[in-house]
Amino acid sequence: MRDNAPVTSATRKPEPPASPKLSASFDQKGAAVVPPRLIATDLDGTLLRDDKSVSPRTVAALAAAEEAGIEVFFVTGRPARWMDVVSDHVHGHGLAICGNGAAVVDLHGGPGAHRFVKVRDLARQNALDAVGLLRDAAPGTVYAVEQTYGFYQEPAYPKLHMEIPDTLAPAEELLAPDGAGTGQPILKILAYHPTLDPDAFLTVARLAIGGRATVTRSSPSALLEISGPGVSKASTLALCCAERGISHEQVVAFGDMPNDVEMLTWAGRSYAMGNAHPDVLAAASGRTVANNEDGVAVVIEALLGERR
């Protein structure tokens, strides 16, 4: 989850992006192309430009996809309260996958009135275990707790999110059975380290926490996102698609950071942005231009051209 301010989305120098090459019948390897029924797109560093805007070209492409009968799902690490940036651009179902798969949210209610349709929470004991294990493995780590309707943090946690926390306390107190927000599902834990390399921090955390939780990252800083076991953008998107009778071959996905890798691997066709992390470039089946060059819109326009 990026902070909600303008950032440069690439964390390393990406290879020069190739323009998407699509065929009406076959992909670049000669395999038959299945017509898409659903587009799944990340937001920060992908659909959104670095100033957090949705370009007019992208707005038009999203509307054209929906008009052509292709559902569009926003699939993001953002919490529901940060979805106002795209609330005006939802069509049809109005659903978005937030918190790296921890929640499916109905955006039709508008700003401040989002409804949680599905929640895949992180159990408090798993969260406590993850915090303790990571404290030992990476001393100096500080934490915040994201719940359905609350945000809590340790006093030393930096102001990364342009918001005022509901409570300041050590993570162990926040996650105690009688801690802050008791009765509300925990969507994820945020873990920040002031000095470690972001990718090195991710590796340390995954080794330390193991199967107790899912650990990923989407920020250019050493900020990790810790969700329930098996919870990811891919697994929640798969559930939403199954409910609609949509196979993974009928999904086209877009992303730029490690929290997108599983989704890009799962989808029948996937595109790494020109500004993407190296792991994303390796995982995606295709590549498009950078987010500031409307890379998602470029591919959608080509996809719709296939249908003519």
PDB file of C-alpha atoms in Angstrom:
ATOM      1  CA  MET A   1       0.000   0.000   0.000  1.00  0.00           C
ATOM      2  CA  ARG A   2       1.539   3.285  -1.072  1.00  0.00           C
ATOM      3  CA  ASP A   3       1.207   6.425   0.992  1.00  0.00           C
ATOM      4  CA  ASN A   4      -1.568   8.579  -0.373  1.00  0.00           C
ATOM      5  CA  ALA A   5       0.672  11.256  -1.843  1.00  0.00           C
ATOM      6  CA  PRO A   6       2.555  11.693  -5.117  1.00  0.00           C
ATOM      7  CA  VAL A   7       5.440   9.233  -5.429  1.00  0.00           C
ATOM      8  CA  THR A   8       7.705   7.810  -8.068  1.00  0.00           C
ATOM      9  CA  SER A   9       6.389   4.313  -8.516  1.00  0.00           C
ATOM     10  CA  ALA A  10       9.501   2.449  -9.677  1.00  0.00           C
ATOM     11  CA  THR A  11      11.855   1.087  -7.035  1.00  0.00           C
ATOM     12  CA  ARG A  12      14.588  -0.001  -9.420  1.00  0.00           C
ATOM     13  CA  LYS A  13      15.524   0.890 -12.954  1.00  0.00           C
ATOM     14  CA  PRO A  14      13.156  -1.141 -15.125  1.00  0.00           C
ATOM     15  CA  GLU A  15      14.034  -2.504 -18.503  1.00  0.00           C
ATOM     16  CA  PRO A  16      12.636  -0.455 -21.394  1.00  0.00           C
ATOM     17  CA  PRO A  17       8.976  -1.474 -21.788  1.00  0.00           C
ATOM     18  CA  ALA A  18       7.703  -3.097 -24.907  1.00  0.00           C
ATOM     19  CA  SER A  19       4.415  -2.019 -26.409  1.00  0.00           C
ATOM     20  CA  PRO A  20       1.691  -4.629 -25.961  1.00  0.00           C
ATOM     21  CA  LYS A  21       1.363  -6.896 -28.969  1.00  0.00           C
ATOM     22  CA  LEU A  22      -2.019  -8.537 -29.217  1.00  0.00           C
ATOM     23  CA  SER A  23      -3.640 -10.693 -31.829  1.00  0.00           C
ATOM     24  CA  ALA A  24      -7.300 -11.309 -32.482  1.00  0.00           C
ATOM     25  CA  SER A  25      -6.762 -15.083 -32.292  1.00  0.00           C
ATOM     26  CA  PHE A  26      -3.323 -15.974 -30.974  1.00  0.00           C
ATOM     27  CA  ASP A  27      -0.794 -14.677 -28.446  1.00  0.00           C
ATOM     28  CA  GLN A  28       2.913 -14.160 -29.091  1.00  0.00           C
ATOM     29  CA  LYS A  29       3.610 -17.871 -28.438  1.00  0.00           C
ATOM     30  CA  GLY A  30       0.963 -19.048 -30.842  1.00  0.00           C
ATOM     31  CA  ALA A  31      -1.561 -20.118 -28.200  1.00  0.00           C
ATOM     32  CA  ALA A  32      -5.237 -19.350 -28.675  1.00  0.00           C
ATOM     33  CA  VAL A  33      -6.337 -16.160 -26.944  1.00  0.00           C
ATOM     34  CA  VAL A  34      -9.489 -16.421 -24.821  1.00  0.00           C
ATOM     35  CA  PRO A  35     -11.704 -13.313 -25.087  1.00  0.00           C
ATOM     36  CA  PRO A  36     -11.507 -11.381 -21.799  1.00  0.00           C
ATOM     37  CA  ARG A  37     -14.480 -11.124 -19.465  1.00  0.00           C
ATOM     38  CA  LEU A  38     -12.807  -9.293 -16.594  1.00  0.00           C
ATOM     39  CA  ILE A  39     -10.016  -6.729 -16.218  1.00  0.00           C
ATOM     40  CA  ALA A  40      -8.267  -6.656 -12.831  1.00  0.00           C
ATOM     41  CA  THR A  41      -6.048  -3.650 -12.255  1.00  0.00           C
ATOM     42  CA  ASP A  42      -3.912  -2.404  -9.416  1.00  0.00           C
ATOM     43  CA  LEU A  43      -4.156   1.328  -8.688  1.00  0.00           C
ATOM     44  CA  ASP A  44      -0.974   3.018  -7.423  1.00  0.00           C
ATOM     45  CA  GLY A  45       1.822   2.848  -9.968  1.00  0.00           C
ATOM     46  CA  THR A  46      -0.510   1.083 -12.401  1.00  0.00           C
ATOM     47  CA  LEU A  47      -3.893   2.654 -13.213  1.00  0.00           C
ATOM     48  CA  LEU A  48      -3.150   5.915 -11.394  1.00  0.00           C
ATOM     49  CA  ARG A  49      -0.530   8.368 -12.508  1.00  0.00           C
ATOM     50  CA  ASP A  50       2.097   9.368  -9.945  1.00  0.00           C
ATOM     51  CA  ASP A  51      -0.007  12.400  -8.947  1.00  0.00           C
ATOM     52  CA  LYS A  52      -2.809   9.934  -8.032  1.00  0.00           C
ATOM     53  CA  SER A  53      -5.033  11.060 -10.912  1.00  0.00           C
ATOM     54  CA  VAL A  54      -6.933   8.934 -13.426  1.00  0.00           C
ATOM     55  CA  SER A  55      -6.195  10.324 -16.878  1.00  0.00           C
ATOM     56  CA  PRO A  56      -9.034  11.143 -19.286  1.00  0.00           C
ATOM     57  CA  ARG A  57      -7.719   8.446 -21.635  1.00  0.00           C
ATOM     58  CA  THR A  58      -7.896   5.857 -18.864  1.00  0.00           C
ATOM     59  CA  VAL A  59     -11.387   6.957 -17.807  1.00  0.00           C
ATOM     60  CA  ALA A  60     -12.545   6.514 -21.404  1.00  0.00           C
ATOM     61  CA  ALA A  61     -10.891   3.098 -21.700  1.00  0.00           C
ATOM     62  CA  LEU A  62     -12.502   1.813 -18.498  1.00  0.00           C
ATOM     63  CA  ALA A  63     -15.928   3.016 -19.631  1.00  0.00           C
ATOM     64  CA  ALA A  64     -15.452   1.419 -23.056  1.00  0.00           C
ATOM     65  CA  ALA A  65     -14.506  -1.919 -21.481  1.00  0.00           C
ATOM     66  CA  GLU A  66     -17.619  -1.919 -19.297  1.00  0.00           C
ATOM     67  CA  GLU A  67     -19.781  -0.949 -22.286  1.00  0.00           C
ATOM     68  CA  ALA A  68     -18.306  -3.912 -24.177  1.00  0.00           C
ATOM     69  CA  GLY A  69     -19.395  -6.249 -21.379  1.00  0.00           C
ATOM     70  CA  ILE A  70     -15.984  -6.653 -19.719  1.00  0.00           C
ATOM     71  CA  GLU A  71     -16.144  -6.216 -15.951  1.00  0.00           C
ATOM     72  CA  VAL A  72     -13.468  -4.043 -14.332  1.00  0.00           C
ATOM     73  CA  PHE A  73     -12.204  -4.766 -10.819  1.00  0.00           C
ATOM     74  CA  PHE A  74      -9.884  -2.424  -8.966  1.00  0.00           C
ATOM     75  CA  VAL A  75      -7.549  -4.683  -6.956  1.00  0.00           C
ATOM     76  CA  THR A  76      -5.403  -2.708  -4.532  1.00  0.00           C
ATOM     77  CA  GLY A  77      -3.503  -2.655  -1.275  1.00  0.00           C
ATOM     78  CA  ARG A  78      -5.391   0.513  -0.320  1.00  0.00           C
ATOM     79  CA  PRO A  79      -7.958   0.473   2.480  1.00  0.00           C
ATOM     80  CA  ALA A  80     -11.570   1.239   1.616  1.00  0.00           C
ATOM     81  CA  ARG A  81     -11.325   4.795   2.933  1.00  0.00           C
ATOM     82  CA  TRP A  82      -8.693   5.582   0.281  1.00  0.00           C
ATOM     83  CA  MET A  83     -10.881   4.506  -2.646  1.00  0.00           C
ATOM     84  CA  ASP A  84     -12.437   7.904  -3.312  1.00  0.00           C
ATOM     85  CA  VAL A  85      -9.832   8.435  -6.034  1.00  0.00           C
ATOM     86  CA  VAL A  86     -11.658   5.885  -8.232  1.00  0.00           C
ATOM     87  CA  SER A  87     -15.199   5.929  -6.801  1.00  0.00           C
ATOM     88  CA  ASP A  88     -16.386   8.028  -9.741  1.00  0.00           C
ATOM     89  CA  HIS A  89     -15.105   5.438 -12.200  1.00  0.00           C
ATOM     90  CA  VAL A  90     -16.862   2.284 -11.017  1.00  0.00           C
ATOM     91  CA  HIS A  91     -19.523   0.846 -13.285  1.00  0.00           C
ATOM     92  CA  GLY A  92     -21.904  -2.081 -13.030  1.00  0.00           C
ATOM     93  CA  HIS A  93     -21.063  -4.167  -9.968  1.00  0.00           C
ATOM     94  CA  GLY A  94     -19.211  -1.332  -8.180  1.00  0.00           C
ATOM     95  CA  LEU A  95     -16.954  -3.727  -6.308  1.00  0.00           C
ATOM     96  CA  ALA A  96     -13.263  -3.345  -5.482  1.00  0.00           C
ATOM     97  CA  ILE A  97     -10.788  -5.666  -3.777  1.00  0.00           C
ATOM     98  CA  CYS A  98      -8.958  -3.746  -1.055  1.00  0.00           C
ATOM     99  CA  GLY A  99      -6.207  -4.452   1.469  1.00  0.00           C
ATOM    100  CA  ASN A 100      -4.395  -6.923  -0.825  1.00  0.00           C
ATOM    101  CA  GLY A 101      -7.424  -9.207  -0.847  1.00  0.00           C
ATOM    102  CA  ALA A 102      -8.499  -8.770   2.767  1.00  0.00           C
ATOM    103  CA  ALA A 103     -11.798  -7.126   1.786  1.00  0.00           C
ATOM    104  CA  VAL A 104     -14.249  -6.832  -1.082  1.00  0.00           C
ATOM    105  CA  VAL A 105     -15.907  -3.423  -0.912  1.00  0.00           C
ATOM    106  CA  ASP A 106     -18.986  -1.994  -2.615  1.00  0.00           C
ATOM    107  CA  LEU A 107     -18.049   1.534  -3.719  1.00  0.00           C
ATOM    108  CA  HIS A 108     -21.539   2.523  -4.855  1.00  0.00           C
ATOM    109  CA  GLY A 109     -22.274   4.227  -1.539  1.00  0.00           C
ATOM    110  CA  GLY A 110     -19.797   6.976  -2.372  1.00  0.00           C
ATOM    111  CA  PRO A 111     -17.134   8.576  -0.158  1.00  0.00           C
ATOM    112  CA  GLY A 112     -17.395   7.475   3.468  1.00  0.00           C
ATOM    113  CA  ALA A 113     -20.255   5.045   2.785  1.00  0.00           C
ATOM    114  CA  HIS A 114     -18.423   2.007   1.442  1.00  0.00           C
ATOM    115  CA  ARG A 115     -19.937  -1.354   2.368  1.00  0.00           C
ATOM    116  CA  PHE A 116     -17.833  -4.419   3.147  1.00  0.00           C
ATOM    117  CA  VAL A 117     -19.151  -7.317   1.091  1.00  0.00           C
ATOM    118  CA  LYS A 118     -16.497  -9.870   2.062  1.00  0.00           C
ATOM    119  CA  VAL A 119     -13.784  -9.805   4.752  1.00  0.00           C
ATOM    120  CA  ARG A 120     -10.832 -12.213   4.984  1.00  0.00           C
ATOM    121  CA  ASP A 121      -9.288 -11.217   8.270  1.00  0.00           C
ATOM    122  CA  LEU A 122      -5.997 -11.805  10.057  1.00  0.00           C
ATOM    123  CA  ALA A 123      -6.597 -13.568  13.379  1.00  0.00           C
ATOM    124  CA  ARG A 124      -5.323 -11.627  16.397  1.00  0.00           C
ATOM    125  CA  GLN A 125      -3.125 -14.491  17.552  1.00  0.00           C
ATOM    126  CA  ASN A 126      -1.549 -14.806  14.111  1.00  0.00           C
ATOM    127  CA  ALA A 127      -0.960 -11.052  14.119  1.00  0.00           C
ATOM    128  CA  LEU A 128       0.671 -11.192  17.557  1.00  0.00           C
ATOM    129  CA  ASP A 129       2.864 -14.095  16.469  1.00  0.00           C
ATOM    130  CA  ALA A 130       3.938 -12.215  13.339  1.00  0.00           C
ATOM    131  CA  VAL A 131       4.814  -9.083  15.311  1.00  0.00           C
ATOM    132  CA  GLY A 132       6.894 -11.020  17.836  1.00  0.00           C
ATOM    133  CA  LEU A 133       8.748 -13.043  15.233  1.00  0.00           C
ATOM    134  CA  LEU A 134       9.553 -10.019  13.121  1.00  0.00           C
ATOM    135  CA  ARG A 135      10.688  -7.986  16.137  1.00  0.00           C
ATOM    136  CA  ASP A 136      13.272 -10.691  16.775  1.00  0.00           C
ATOM    137  CA  ALA A 137      14.298 -11.042  13.142  1.00  0.00           C
ATOM    138  CA  ALA A 138      14.445  -7.314  12.320  1.00  0.00           C
ATOM    139  CA  PRO A 139      14.985  -5.174  15.449  1.00  0.00           C
ATOM    140  CA  GLY A 140      13.737  -1.629  15.004  1.00  0.00           C
ATOM    141  CA  THR A 141      10.562  -2.610  13.143  1.00  0.00           C
ATOM    142  CA  VAL A 142       7.502  -0.521  14.052  1.00  0.00           C
ATOM    143  CA  TYR A 143       3.874  -1.414  13.387  1.00  0.00           C
ATOM    144  CA  ALA A 144       0.400  -0.193  12.522  1.00  0.00           C
ATOM    145  CA  VAL A 145      -2.864  -2.137  12.513  1.00  0.00           C
ATOM    146  CA  GLU A 146      -5.465  -1.769   9.768  1.00  0.00           C
ATOM    147  CA  GLN A 147      -9.029  -2.820  10.653  1.00  0.00           C
ATOM    148  CA  THR A 148     -12.296  -2.499   8.788  1.00  0.00           C
ATOM    149  CA  TYR A 149     -13.168   0.809  10.447  1.00  0.00           C
ATOM    150  CA  GLY A 150     -10.045   1.765  12.353  1.00  0.00           C
ATOM    151  CA  PHE A 151      -6.344   2.510  11.998  1.00  0.00           C
ATOM    152  CA  TYR A 152      -4.018   2.121  14.980  1.00  0.00           C
ATOM    153  CA  GLN A 153      -0.259   2.505  15.265  1.00  0.00           C
ATOM    154  CA  GLU A 154       2.749   2.493  17.513  1.00  0.00           C
ATOM    155  CA  PRO A 155       4.071   5.929  18.555  1.00  0.00           C
ATOM    156  CA  ALA A 156       7.262   5.463  16.500  1.00  0.00           C
ATOM    157  CA  TYR A 157       5.436   4.456  13.320  1.00  0.00           C
ATOM    158  CA  PRO A 158       6.034   7.234  10.751  1.00  0.00           C
ATOM    159  CA  LYS A 159       3.325   9.417   9.274  1.00  0.00           C
ATOM    160  CA  LEU A 160       3.159   7.592   5.964  1.00  0.00           C
ATOM    161  CA  HIS A 161      -0.551   7.738   5.301  1.00  0.00           C
ATOM    162  CA  MET A 162      -1.705  11.330   5.796  1.00  0.00           C
ATOM    163  CA  GLU A 163      -4.180  10.308   8.487  1.00  0.00           C
ATOM    164  CA  ILE A 164      -4.578  10.523  12.252  1.00  0.00           C
ATOM    165  CA  PRO A 165      -4.540   7.124  14.002  1.00  0.00           C
ATOM    166  CA  ASP A 166      -7.406   6.233  16.313  1.00  0.00           C
ATOM    167  CA  THR A 167      -5.016   4.963  19.010  1.00  0.00           C
ATOM    168  CA  LEU A 168      -1.280   5.110  19.736  1.00  0.00           C
ATOM    169  CA  ALA A 169       0.102   2.105  21.632  1.00  0.00           C
ATOM    170  CA  PRO A 170       2.603  -0.775  21.296  1.00  0.00           C
ATOM    171  CA  ALA A 171       1.451  -3.387  18.793  1.00  0.00           C
ATOM    172  CA  GLU A 172       1.188  -6.046  21.503  1.00  0.00           C
ATOM    173  CA  GLU A 173      -1.380  -3.868  23.317  1.00  0.00           C
ATOM    174  CA  LEU A 174      -3.260  -3.032  20.120  1.00  0.00           C
ATOM    175  CA  LEU A 175      -3.523  -6.733  19.230  1.00  0.00           C
ATOM    176  CA  ALA A 176      -4.386  -8.034  22.703  1.00  0.00           C
ATOM    177  CA  PRO A 177      -7.793  -9.740  23.076  1.00  0.00           C
ATOM    178  CA  ASP A 178      -9.090  -6.581  24.765  1.00  0.00           C
ATOM    179  CA  GLY A 179      -7.030  -4.214  22.594  1.00  0.00           C
ATOM    180  CA  ALA A 180      -8.090  -1.386  20.313  1.00  0.00           C
ATOM    181  CA  GLY A 181     -10.922  -2.170  17.945  1.00  0.00           C
ATOM    182  CA  THR A 182     -11.910  -5.402  19.665  1.00  0.00           C
ATOM    183  CA  GLY A 183     -14.745  -6.942  17.668  1.00  0.00           C
ATOM    184  CA  GLN A 184     -13.550  -5.468  14.373  1.00  0.00           C
ATOM    185  CA  PRO A 185     -11.756  -7.732  11.905  1.00  0.00           C
ATOM    186  CA  ILE A 186      -8.052  -7.045  11.388  1.00  0.00           C
ATOM    187  CA  LEU A 187      -7.373  -6.644   7.685  1.00  0.00           C
ATOM    188  CA  LYS A 188      -3.605  -6.387   7.873  1.00  0.00           C
ATOM    189  CA  ILE A 189      -0.578  -5.343   9.880  1.00  0.00           C
ATOM    190  CA  LEU A 190       1.828  -2.765   8.474  1.00  0.00           C
ATOM    191  CA  ALA A 191       5.486  -3.190   9.421  1.00  0.00           C
ATOM    192  CA  TYR A 192       8.013  -0.432   8.740  1.00  0.00           C
ATOM    193  CA  HIS A 193      11.782  -0.491   9.088  1.00  0.00           C
ATOM    194  CA  PRO A 194      13.748   2.771   8.885  1.00  0.00           C
ATOM    195  CA  THR A 195      17.001   1.406   7.429  1.00  0.00           C
ATOM    196  CA  LEU A 196      16.596  -1.996   5.766  1.00  0.00           C
ATOM    197  CA  ASP A 197      16.425  -2.462   1.998  1.00  0.00           C
ATOM    198  CA  PRO A 198      12.759  -3.055   1.085  1.00  0.00           C
ATOM    199  CA  ASP A 199      13.318  -6.354  -0.718  1.00  0.00           C
ATOM    200  CA  ALA A 200      15.702  -7.624   1.959  1.00  0.00           C
ATOM    201  CA  PHE A 201      13.128  -6.748   4.625  1.00  0.00           C
ATOM    202  CA  LEU A 202      10.476  -8.696   2.714  1.00  0.00           C
ATOM    203  CA  THR A 203      12.712 -11.771   2.532  1.00  0.00           C
ATOM    204  CA  VAL A 204      13.552 -11.598   6.251  1.00  0.00           C
ATOM    205  CA  ALA A 205       9.878 -11.253   7.175  1.00  0.00           C
ATOM    206  CA  ARG A 206       8.694 -14.125   4.999  1.00  0.00           C
ATOM    207  CA  LEU A 207      11.322 -16.443   6.463  1.00  0.00           C
ATOM    208  CA  ALA A 208      10.569 -15.372  10.040  1.00  0.00           C
ATOM    209  CA  ILE A 209       6.756 -15.452   9.846  1.00  0.00           C
ATOM    210  CA  GLY A 210       6.359 -18.502   7.625  1.00  0.00           C
ATOM    211  CA  GLY A 211       2.799 -19.767   7.189  1.00  0.00           C
ATOM    212  CA  ARG A 212       1.297 -17.737  10.033  1.00  0.00           C
ATOM    213  CA  ALA A 213       0.496 -14.892   7.643  1.00  0.00           C
ATOM    214  CA  THR A 214       0.957 -13.638   4.084  1.00  0.00           C
ATOM    215  CA  VAL A 215       3.680 -10.996   3.748  1.00  0.00           C
ATOM    216  CA  THR A 216       4.120  -8.681   0.766  1.00  0.00           C
ATOM    217  CA  ARG A 217       5.012  -5.111  -0.130  1.00  0.00           C
ATOM    218  CA  SER A 218       3.857  -2.369  -2.487  1.00  0.00           C
ATOM    219  CA  SER A 219       5.658   0.724  -1.203  1.00  0.00           C
ATOM    220  CA  PRO A 220       9.014   2.033  -2.423  1.00  0.00           C
ATOM    221  CA  SER A 221      10.029   2.216   1.255  1.00  0.00           C
ATOM    222  CA  ALA A 222      10.679  -0.686   3.633  1.00  0.00           C
ATOM    223  CA  LEU A 223       6.985  -1.042   4.450  1.00  0.00           C
ATOM    224  CA  LEU A 224       5.511  -4.544   4.580  1.00  0.00           C
ATOM    225  CA  GLU A 225       1.856  -5.584   4.522  1.00  0.00           C
ATOM    226  CA  ILE A 226       0.926  -8.666   6.559  1.00  0.00           C
ATOM    227  CA  SER A 227      -2.415 -10.389   5.907  1.00  0.00           C
ATOM    228  CA  GLY A 228      -4.106 -13.634   6.869  1.00  0.00           C
ATOM    229  CA  PRO A 229      -2.673 -16.947   5.639  1.00  0.00           C
ATOM    230  CA  GLY A 230      -3.533 -17.454   1.996  1.00  0.00           C
ATOM    231  CA  VAL A 231      -4.984 -13.971   1.599  1.00  0.00           C
ATOM    232  CA  SER A 232      -3.759 -12.192  -1.514  1.00  0.00           C
ATOM    233  CA  LYS A 233      -5.051 -10.204  -4.429  1.00  0.00           C
ATOM    234  CA  ALA A 234      -5.023 -13.408  -6.472  1.00  0.00           C
ATOM    235  CA  SER A 235      -6.946 -15.611  -4.057  1.00  0.00           C
ATOM    236  CA  THR A 236      -9.712 -13.053  -3.454  1.00  0.00           C
ATOM    237  CA  LEU A 237      -9.947 -12.240  -7.154  1.00  0.00           C
ATOM    238  CA  ALA A 238     -10.296 -15.981  -7.835  1.00  0.00           C
ATOM    239  CA  LEU A 239     -13.224 -16.138  -5.385  1.00  0.00           C
ATOM    240  CA  CYS A 240     -14.939 -13.167  -7.062  1.00  0.00           C
ATOM    241  CA  CYS A 241     -14.417 -14.692 -10.490  1.00  0.00           C
ATOM    242  CA  ALA A 242     -15.744 -18.093  -9.384  1.00  0.00           C
ATOM    243  CA  GLU A 243     -18.937 -16.394  -8.168  1.00  0.00           C
ATOM    244  CA  ARG A 244     -19.367 -14.990 -11.681  1.00  0.00           C
ATOM    245  CA  GLY A 245     -18.460 -18.129 -13.582  1.00  0.00           C
ATOM    246  CA  ILE A 246     -15.317 -16.475 -14.940  1.00  0.00           C
ATOM    247  CA  SER A 247     -12.202 -18.611 -15.435  1.00  0.00           C
ATOM    248  CA  HIS A 248      -8.675 -17.336 -14.894  1.00  0.00           C
ATOM    249  CA  GLU A 249      -8.104 -17.612 -18.665  1.00  0.00           C
ATOM    250  CA  GLN A 250     -10.761 -14.923 -19.120  1.00  0.00           C
ATOM    251  CA  VAL A 251      -8.993 -12.444 -16.814  1.00  0.00           C
ATOM    252  CA  VAL A 252      -6.540  -9.732 -17.877  1.00  0.00           C
ATOM    253  CA  ALA A 253      -4.524  -8.277 -14.982  1.00  0.00           C
ATOM    254  CA  PHE A 254      -2.196  -5.299 -14.507  1.00  0.00           C
ATOM    255  CA  GLY A 255       0.330  -4.500 -11.766  1.00  0.00           C
ATOM    256  CA  ASP A 256       3.683  -3.019 -10.831  1.00  0.00           C
ATOM    257  CA  MET A 257       4.809  -4.254  -7.385  1.00  0.00           C
ATOM    258  CA  PRO A 258       5.448  -7.527  -5.486  1.00  0.00           C
ATOM    259  CA  ASN A 259       1.907  -7.594  -4.062  1.00  0.00           C
ATOM    260  CA  ASP A 260       0.696  -8.019  -7.659  1.00  0.00           C
ATOM    261  CA  VAL A 261       2.862 -11.029  -8.552  1.00  0.00           C
ATOM    262  CA  GLU A 262       0.375 -13.768  -7.566  1.00  0.00           C
ATOM    263  CA  MET A 263      -2.472 -12.026  -9.404  1.00  0.00           C
ATOM    264  CA  LEU A 264      -0.391 -11.594 -12.555  1.00  0.00           C
ATOM    265  CA  THR A 265       0.676 -15.236 -12.444  1.00  0.00           C
ATOM    266  CA  TRP A 266      -2.913 -16.445 -11.941  1.00  0.00           C
ATOM    267  CA  ALA A 267      -4.553 -14.399 -14.696  1.00  0.00           C
ATOM    268  CA  GLY A 268      -4.770 -15.755 -18.223  1.00  0.00           C
ATOM    269  CA  ARG A 269      -3.137 -12.609 -19.574  1.00  0.00           C
ATOM    270  CA  SER A 270      -1.162 -10.172 -17.441  1.00  0.00           C
ATOM    271  CA  TYR A 271       0.801  -6.994 -18.005  1.00  0.00           C
ATOM    272  CA  ALA A 272       3.650  -5.477 -16.031  1.00  0.00           C
ATOM    273  CA  MET A 273       3.854  -1.714 -16.201  1.00  0.00           C
ATOM    274  CA  GLY A 274       6.923  -0.121 -17.738  1.00  0.00           C
ATOM    275  CA  ASN A 275       7.781   1.179 -14.246  1.00  0.00           C
ATOM    276  CA  ALA A 276       7.337  -2.240 -12.596  1.00  0.00           C
ATOM    277  CA  HIS A 277       9.491  -4.005 -10.007  1.00  0.00           C
ATOM    278  CA  PRO A 278      11.780  -6.678 -11.539  1.00  0.00           C
ATOM    279  CA  ASP A 279       9.772  -9.494  -9.906  1.00  0.00           C
ATOM    280  CA  VAL A 280       6.647  -8.210 -11.635  1.00  0.00           C
ATOM    281  CA  LEU A 281       8.379  -7.998 -14.994  1.00  0.00           C
ATOM    282  CA  ALA A 282       9.372 -11.639 -14.561  1.00  0.00           C
ATOM    283  CA  ALA A 283       5.880 -12.777 -13.480  1.00  0.00           C
ATOM    284  CA  ALA A 284       3.694 -11.099 -16.105  1.00  0.00           C
ATOM    285  CA  SER A 285       2.987 -12.632 -19.492  1.00  0.00           C
ATOM    286  CA  GLY A 286       3.197  -9.234 -21.206  1.00  0.00           C
ATOM    287  CA  ARG A 287       4.388  -5.703 -20.707  1.00  0.00           C
ATOM    288  CA  THR A 288       2.936  -2.272 -21.336  1.00  0.00           C
ATOM    289  CA  VAL A 289       4.196   1.277 -20.964  1.00  0.00           C
ATOM    290  CA  ALA A 290       4.461   3.085 -17.622  1.00  0.00           C
ATOM    291  CA  ASN A 291       1.571   4.317 -15.495  1.00  0.00           C
ATOM    292  CA  ASN A 292       2.309   7.942 -16.404  1.00  0.00           C
ATOM    293  CA  GLU A 293       1.936   6.959 -20.065  1.00  0.00           C
ATOM    294  CA  ASP A 294      -1.503   5.339 -19.522  1.00  0.00           C
ATOM    295  CA  GLY A 295      -0.214   1.792 -19.886  1.00  0.00           C
ATOM    296  CA  VAL A 296      -3.487   0.205 -18.759  1.00  0.00           C
ATOM    297  CA  ALA A 297      -5.500   2.217 -21.262  1.00  0.00           C
ATOM    298  CA  VAL A 298      -3.083   1.261 -24.056  1.00  0.00           C
ATOM    299  CA  VAL A 299      -3.770  -2.436 -23.481  1.00  0.00           C
ATOM    300  CA  ILE A 300      -7.534  -2.035 -22.982  1.00  0.00           C
ATOM    301  CA  GLU A 301      -7.779  -0.190 -26.288  1.00  0.00           C
ATOM    302  CA  ALA A 302      -5.908  -3.040 -27.973  1.00  0.00           C
ATOM    303  CA  LEU A 303      -8.110  -5.643 -26.282  1.00  0.00           C
ATOM    304  CA  LEU A 304     -11.247  -3.930 -27.505  1.00  0.00           C
ATOM    305  CA  GLY A 305      -9.706  -3.770 -30.967  1.00  0.00           C
ATOM    306  CA  GLU A 306      -9.427  -7.577 -30.886  1.00  0.00           C
ATOM    307  CA  ARG A 307     -13.203  -7.837 -30.505  1.00  0.00           C
ATOM    308  CA  ARG A 308     -13.991  -5.873 -33.635  1.00  0.00           C
TER     309      ARG A 308
END
